[in-house]
Coordinates of C-alpha atoms in Angstrom, one line a residue:
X488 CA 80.2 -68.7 202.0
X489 CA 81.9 -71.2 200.2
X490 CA 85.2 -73.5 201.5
X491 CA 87.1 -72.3 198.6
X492 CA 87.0 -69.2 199.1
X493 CA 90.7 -67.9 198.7
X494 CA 92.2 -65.0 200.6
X495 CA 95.9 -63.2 199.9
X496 CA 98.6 -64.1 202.0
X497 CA 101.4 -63.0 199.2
X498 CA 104.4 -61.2 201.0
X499 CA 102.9 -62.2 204.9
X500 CA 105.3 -64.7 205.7
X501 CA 108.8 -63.4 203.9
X502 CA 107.5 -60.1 206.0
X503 CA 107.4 -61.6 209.6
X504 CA 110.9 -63.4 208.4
X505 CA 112.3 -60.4 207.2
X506 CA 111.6 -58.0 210.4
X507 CA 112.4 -60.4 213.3
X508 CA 116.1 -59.1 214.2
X509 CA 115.0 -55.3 213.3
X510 CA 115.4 -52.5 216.3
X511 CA 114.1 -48.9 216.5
X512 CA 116.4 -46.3 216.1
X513 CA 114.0 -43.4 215.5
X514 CA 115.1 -40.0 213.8
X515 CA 114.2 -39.3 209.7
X516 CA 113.9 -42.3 207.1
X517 CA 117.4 -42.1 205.0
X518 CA 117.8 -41.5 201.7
X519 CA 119.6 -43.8 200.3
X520 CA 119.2 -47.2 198.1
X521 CA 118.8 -49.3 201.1
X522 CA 115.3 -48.7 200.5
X523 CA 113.7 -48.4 204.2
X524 CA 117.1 -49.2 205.6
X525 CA 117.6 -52.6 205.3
X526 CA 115.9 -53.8 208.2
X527 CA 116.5 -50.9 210.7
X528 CA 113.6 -48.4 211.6
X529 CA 114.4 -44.8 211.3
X530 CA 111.3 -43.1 210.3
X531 CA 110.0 -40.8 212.0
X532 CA 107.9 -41.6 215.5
X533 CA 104.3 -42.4 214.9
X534 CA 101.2 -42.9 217.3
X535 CA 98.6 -45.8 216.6
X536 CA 95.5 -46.7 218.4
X537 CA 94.8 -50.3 218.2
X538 CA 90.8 -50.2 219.7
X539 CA 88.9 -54.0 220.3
X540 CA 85.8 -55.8 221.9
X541 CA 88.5 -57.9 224.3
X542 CA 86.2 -58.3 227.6
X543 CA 88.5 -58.2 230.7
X544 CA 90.3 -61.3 231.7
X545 CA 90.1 -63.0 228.0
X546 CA 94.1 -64.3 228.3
X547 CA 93.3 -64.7 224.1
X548 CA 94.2 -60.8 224.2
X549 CA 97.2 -60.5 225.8
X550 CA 98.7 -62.9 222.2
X551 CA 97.2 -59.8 219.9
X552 CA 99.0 -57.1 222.1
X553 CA 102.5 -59.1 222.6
X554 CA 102.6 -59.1 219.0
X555 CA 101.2 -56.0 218.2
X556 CA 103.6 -54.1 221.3
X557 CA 106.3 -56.2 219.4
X558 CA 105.8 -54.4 216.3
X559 CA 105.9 -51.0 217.7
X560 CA 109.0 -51.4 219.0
X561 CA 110.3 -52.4 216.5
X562 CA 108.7 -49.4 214.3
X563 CA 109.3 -46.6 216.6
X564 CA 105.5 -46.7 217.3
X565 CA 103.4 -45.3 220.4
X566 CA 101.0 -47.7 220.5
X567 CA 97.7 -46.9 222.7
X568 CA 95.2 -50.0 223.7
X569 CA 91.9 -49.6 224.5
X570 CA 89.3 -52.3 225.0
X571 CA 85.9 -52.1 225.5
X572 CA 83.3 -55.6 224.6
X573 CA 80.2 -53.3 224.1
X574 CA 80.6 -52.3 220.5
X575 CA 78.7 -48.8 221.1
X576 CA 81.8 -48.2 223.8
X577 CA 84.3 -49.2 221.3
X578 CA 83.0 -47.1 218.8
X579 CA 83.4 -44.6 221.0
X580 CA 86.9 -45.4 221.7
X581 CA 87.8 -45.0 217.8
X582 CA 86.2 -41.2 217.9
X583 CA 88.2 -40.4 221.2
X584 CA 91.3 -41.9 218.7
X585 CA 90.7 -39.7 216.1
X586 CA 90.5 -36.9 218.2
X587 CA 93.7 -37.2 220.0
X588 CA 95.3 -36.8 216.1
X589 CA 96.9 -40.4 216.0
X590 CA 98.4 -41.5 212.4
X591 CA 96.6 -45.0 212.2
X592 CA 94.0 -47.0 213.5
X593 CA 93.8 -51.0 214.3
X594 CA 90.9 -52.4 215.2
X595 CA 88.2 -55.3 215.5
X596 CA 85.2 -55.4 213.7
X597 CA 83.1 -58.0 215.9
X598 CA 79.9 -56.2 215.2
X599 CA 80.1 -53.8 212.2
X600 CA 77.5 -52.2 211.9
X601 CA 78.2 -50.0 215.5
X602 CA 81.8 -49.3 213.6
X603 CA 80.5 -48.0 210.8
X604 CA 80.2 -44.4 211.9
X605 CA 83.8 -44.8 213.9
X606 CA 85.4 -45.7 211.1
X607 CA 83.6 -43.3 208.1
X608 CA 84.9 -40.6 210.5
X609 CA 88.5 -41.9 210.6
X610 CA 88.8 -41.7 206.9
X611 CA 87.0 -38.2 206.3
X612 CA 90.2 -37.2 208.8
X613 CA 92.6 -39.3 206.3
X614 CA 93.5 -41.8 209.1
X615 CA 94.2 -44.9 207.5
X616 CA 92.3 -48.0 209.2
X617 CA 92.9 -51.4 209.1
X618 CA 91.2 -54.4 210.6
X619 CA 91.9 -57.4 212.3
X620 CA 90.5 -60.8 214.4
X621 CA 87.1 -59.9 213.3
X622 CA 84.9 -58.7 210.6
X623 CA 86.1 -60.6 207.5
X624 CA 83.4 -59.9 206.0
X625 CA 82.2 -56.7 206.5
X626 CA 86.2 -54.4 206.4
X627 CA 86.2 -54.0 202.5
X628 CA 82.8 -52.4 201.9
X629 CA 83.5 -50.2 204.7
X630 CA 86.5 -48.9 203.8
X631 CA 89.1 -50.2 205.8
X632 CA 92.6 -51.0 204.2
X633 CA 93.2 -54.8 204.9
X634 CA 92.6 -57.1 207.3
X635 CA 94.3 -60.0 209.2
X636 CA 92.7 -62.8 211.1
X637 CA 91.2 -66.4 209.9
X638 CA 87.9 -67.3 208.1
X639 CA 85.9 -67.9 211.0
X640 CA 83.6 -69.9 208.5
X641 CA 86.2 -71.7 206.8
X642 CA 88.1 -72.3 210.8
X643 CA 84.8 -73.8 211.8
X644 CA 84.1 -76.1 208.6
X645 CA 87.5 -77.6 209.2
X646 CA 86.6 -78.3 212.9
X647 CA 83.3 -80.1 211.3
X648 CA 85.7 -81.8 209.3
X649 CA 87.6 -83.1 212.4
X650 CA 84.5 -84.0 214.2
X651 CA 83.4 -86.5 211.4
X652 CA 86.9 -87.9 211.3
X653 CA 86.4 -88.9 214.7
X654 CA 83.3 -89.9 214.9
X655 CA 81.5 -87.5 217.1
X656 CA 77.5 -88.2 216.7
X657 CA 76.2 -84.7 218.3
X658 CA 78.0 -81.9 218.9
X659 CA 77.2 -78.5 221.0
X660 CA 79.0 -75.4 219.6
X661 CA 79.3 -72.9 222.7
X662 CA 79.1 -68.8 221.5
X663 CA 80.2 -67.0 224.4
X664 CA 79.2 -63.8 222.7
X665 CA 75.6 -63.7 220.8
X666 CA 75.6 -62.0 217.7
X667 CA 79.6 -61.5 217.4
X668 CA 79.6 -61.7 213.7
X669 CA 83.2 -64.1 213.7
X670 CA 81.9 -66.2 216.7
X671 CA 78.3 -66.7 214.3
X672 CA 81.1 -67.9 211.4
X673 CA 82.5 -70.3 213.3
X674 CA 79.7 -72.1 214.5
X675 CA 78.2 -71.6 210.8
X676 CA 80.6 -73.4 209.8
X677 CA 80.9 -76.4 212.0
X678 CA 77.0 -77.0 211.3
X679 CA 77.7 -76.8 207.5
X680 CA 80.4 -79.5 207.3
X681 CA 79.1 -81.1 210.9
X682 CA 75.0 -81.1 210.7
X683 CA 74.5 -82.5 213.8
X684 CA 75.4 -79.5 215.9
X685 CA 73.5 -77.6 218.0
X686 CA 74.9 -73.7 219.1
X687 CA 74.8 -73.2 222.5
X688 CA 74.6 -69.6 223.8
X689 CA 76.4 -68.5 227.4
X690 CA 77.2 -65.3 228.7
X691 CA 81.0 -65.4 228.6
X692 CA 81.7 -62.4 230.9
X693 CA 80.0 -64.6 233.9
X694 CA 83.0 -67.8 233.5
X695 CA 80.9 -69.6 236.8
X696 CA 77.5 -69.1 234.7
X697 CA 79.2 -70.5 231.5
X698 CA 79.9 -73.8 233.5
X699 CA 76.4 -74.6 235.0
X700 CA 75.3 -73.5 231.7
X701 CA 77.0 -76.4 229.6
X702 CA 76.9 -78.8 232.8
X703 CA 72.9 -78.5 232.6
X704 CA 73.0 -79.1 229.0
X705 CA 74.9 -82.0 229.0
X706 CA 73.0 -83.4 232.0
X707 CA 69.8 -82.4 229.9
X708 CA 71.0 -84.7 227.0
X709 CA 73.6 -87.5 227.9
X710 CA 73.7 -88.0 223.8
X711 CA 76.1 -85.2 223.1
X712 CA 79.2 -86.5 222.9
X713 CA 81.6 -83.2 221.5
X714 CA 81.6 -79.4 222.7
X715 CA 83.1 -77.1 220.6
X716 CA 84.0 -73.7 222.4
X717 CA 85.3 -70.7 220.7
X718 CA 88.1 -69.7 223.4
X719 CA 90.7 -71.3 225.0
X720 CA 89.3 -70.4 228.7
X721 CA 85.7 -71.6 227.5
X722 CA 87.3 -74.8 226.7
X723 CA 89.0 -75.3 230.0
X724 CA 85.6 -74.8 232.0
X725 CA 83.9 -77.1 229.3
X726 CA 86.2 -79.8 230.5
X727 CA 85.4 -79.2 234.2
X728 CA 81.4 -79.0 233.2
X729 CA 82.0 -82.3 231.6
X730 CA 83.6 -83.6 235.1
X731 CA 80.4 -82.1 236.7
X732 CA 78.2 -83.7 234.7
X733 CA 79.9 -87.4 234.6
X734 CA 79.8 -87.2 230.7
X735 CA 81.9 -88.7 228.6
X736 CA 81.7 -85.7 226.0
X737 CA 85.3 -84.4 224.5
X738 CA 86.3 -80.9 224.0
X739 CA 87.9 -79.5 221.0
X740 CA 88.0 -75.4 220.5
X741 CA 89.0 -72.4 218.6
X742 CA 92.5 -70.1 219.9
X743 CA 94.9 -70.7 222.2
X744 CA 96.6 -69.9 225.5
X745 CA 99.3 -71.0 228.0
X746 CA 96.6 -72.4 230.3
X747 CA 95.6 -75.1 227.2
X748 CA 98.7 -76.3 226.3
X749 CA 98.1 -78.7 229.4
X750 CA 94.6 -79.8 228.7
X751 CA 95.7 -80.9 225.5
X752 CA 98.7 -82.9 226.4
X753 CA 96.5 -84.5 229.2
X754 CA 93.5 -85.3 226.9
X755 CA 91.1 -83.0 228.8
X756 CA 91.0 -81.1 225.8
X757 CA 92.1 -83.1 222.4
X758 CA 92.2 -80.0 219.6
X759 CA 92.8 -76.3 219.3
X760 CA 92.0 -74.4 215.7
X761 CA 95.1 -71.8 216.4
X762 CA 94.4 -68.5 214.0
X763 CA 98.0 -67.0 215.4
X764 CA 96.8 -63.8 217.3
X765 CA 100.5 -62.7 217.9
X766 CA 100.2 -62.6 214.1
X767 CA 97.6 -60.9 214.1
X768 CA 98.5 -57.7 216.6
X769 CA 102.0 -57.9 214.7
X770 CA 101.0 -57.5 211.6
X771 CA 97.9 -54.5 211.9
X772 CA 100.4 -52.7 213.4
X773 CA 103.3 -53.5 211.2
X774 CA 101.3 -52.4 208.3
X775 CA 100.1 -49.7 209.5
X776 CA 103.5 -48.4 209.5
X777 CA 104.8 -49.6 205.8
X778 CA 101.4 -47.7 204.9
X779 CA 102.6 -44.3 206.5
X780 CA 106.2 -44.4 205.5
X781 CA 105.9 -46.4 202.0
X782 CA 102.2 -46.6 200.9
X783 CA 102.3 -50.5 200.8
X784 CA 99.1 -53.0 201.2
X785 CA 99.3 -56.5 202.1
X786 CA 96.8 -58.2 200.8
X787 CA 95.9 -57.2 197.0
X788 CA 92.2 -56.1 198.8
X789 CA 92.2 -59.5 200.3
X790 CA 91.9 -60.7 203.5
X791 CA 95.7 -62.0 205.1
X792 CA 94.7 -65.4 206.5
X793 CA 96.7 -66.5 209.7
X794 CA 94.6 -69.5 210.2
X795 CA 93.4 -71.9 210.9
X796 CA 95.4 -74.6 211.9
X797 CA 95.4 -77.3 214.6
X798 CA 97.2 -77.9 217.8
X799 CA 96.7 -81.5 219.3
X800 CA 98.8 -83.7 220.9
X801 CA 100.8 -84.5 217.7
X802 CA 102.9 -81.1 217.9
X803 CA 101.5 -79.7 221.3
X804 CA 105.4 -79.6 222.2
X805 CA 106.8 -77.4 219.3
X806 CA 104.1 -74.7 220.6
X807 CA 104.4 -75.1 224.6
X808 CA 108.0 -73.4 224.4
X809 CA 106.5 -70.1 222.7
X810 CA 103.2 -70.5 224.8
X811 CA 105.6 -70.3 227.7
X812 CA 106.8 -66.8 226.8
X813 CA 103.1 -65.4 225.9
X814 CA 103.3 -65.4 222.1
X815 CA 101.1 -68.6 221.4

């Protein structure tokens, strides 16, 4: 993967503009000139599964289905969750989907090659699929519409970039999830543009194990000076390992939550790479529902980037209002 690598965001931005006043109505789509009536949903009601690997507790998820609940409101959509971190289980999930007859799929793709059959069977039944959060690199070979979510590659060379900026000599890059092909990115990418990184693998449904994990490693080697986690929660107990372990080490990570909007205005943690997962949930959902009731595609058959960018202390406050009411 290369840092220039360019994905389409044409049409993303004047669409989240030009839907936020919109209400339901339900009942048939008019025929008129107003096109899809100006702003107002009236096509018909429409059920959507939105399947992914969120493991229980991970307050990252409850961003992706504010914004994707938001969007079925607005569209007159039944929208049905499931979750399930074992990909085999989530594959699963997508057949029971199919087989319940809904009119669209959103999912994650955080280990693609378990969703291959899920998916394949989706669009034998003419179920259109889209993707989001993860699998950037696998959705278009396998068939799925479009995609929204960040580069995890590109997220993570920009974090490398940030790390030389300030000077960090040796970093650890904590994967809560081994072999989560977005989680692999982001490390990836750190180490390209940051060489001196080392990945450090926890087991991120066991939050108390995660914390002796990177408190022993820092004790083991008082020269790492940086940790890089890849969740807003893993950042927060990175902070307290580093308490443990009377280092000196900062902590800069990937996504966002309510919890973090503290550590970073108290220095506990100094960055966040924010890839928007209210966008995110929003937007598979939303265009899910231009495709049933217009045939559009975001995208041109390229990913919709909503990241990365960073949060620090610079505009922490513009962001603490919306993390306040769960959106950020």
């Amino acid at each position: 993967m290369r840092f220039s690598r360019i994905a389409a965001v044409t049409g993303a931005t004047v669409l989240v503009l030009g839907i936020a006043s919109c209400s339901s109505t339900g009942g048939k789509p008019r025929e008129s000139e107003g096109g899809m009536g100006g702003g107002t949903v009236d096509t018909p009601r429409a059920t959507i599964a939105m399947i992914t690997h969120e493991v229980p507790g991970d307050s990252f998820w409850d961003l992706i289905r504010k914004g994707a609940e938001t969007a079925a409101k607005k569209d007159n959509i039944e929208l049905r969750y499931s979750n399930d971190p074992e990909a085999p289980n989530q594959a699963n999930l997508v057949q029971t989907a199919i087989d319940s007859g809904v009119d669209g799929i959103a999912l994650t793709l955080a280990k693609p090659d378990a969703m291959r059959a899920a998916v394949a069977a989706a669009e034998a039944k003419g179920i259109p699929v889209v993707a989001f959060n993860a699998g950037g690199d696998a959705w278009k070979e396998m068939g799925v519409k479009e995609y929204f979510g960040q580069d995890g590659y590109i997220a993570g060379q920009g974090a490398g970039d940030r790390l030389k900026q300030e000077g960090a000599k040796k970093v650890i890059c904590v994967i809560q999830e081994q072999g989560h092909v977005d989680l692999e990115a982001r490390c990836a990418g750190v180490k390209n543009t940051f060489p001196a990184t080392e990945n450090l693998n926890v087991n991120g449904k066991d939050m108390p194990s995660v914390e002796s994990t990177i408190t022993a490693k820092l004790q083991q080697d008082p020269s790492i000076d940086y940790i890089v986690t890849l969740g807003a929660p893993f950042a927060l107990t990175a902070a307290q390992s580093v308490k443990n372990a009377g280092s000196n080490a900062k902590v800069g990570t990937f996504d966002t939550n309510a919890a973090l909007v503290g550590a970073i205005e108290d220095g506990s943690v100094q960055w966040a790479v924010d890839q928007q997962p209210f966008l995110q949930g929003y937007l598979a959902v939303d265009s899910l529902w231009l495709y049933l009731n217009n045939g559009n595609i975001i995208g041109g058959g390229q990913p919709v980037l909503t990241g990365p960018s960073f949060i620090d202390k610079s505009n922490i406050d513009a962001v603490a209002e919306y993390a306040k009411g769960g959106t950020r």
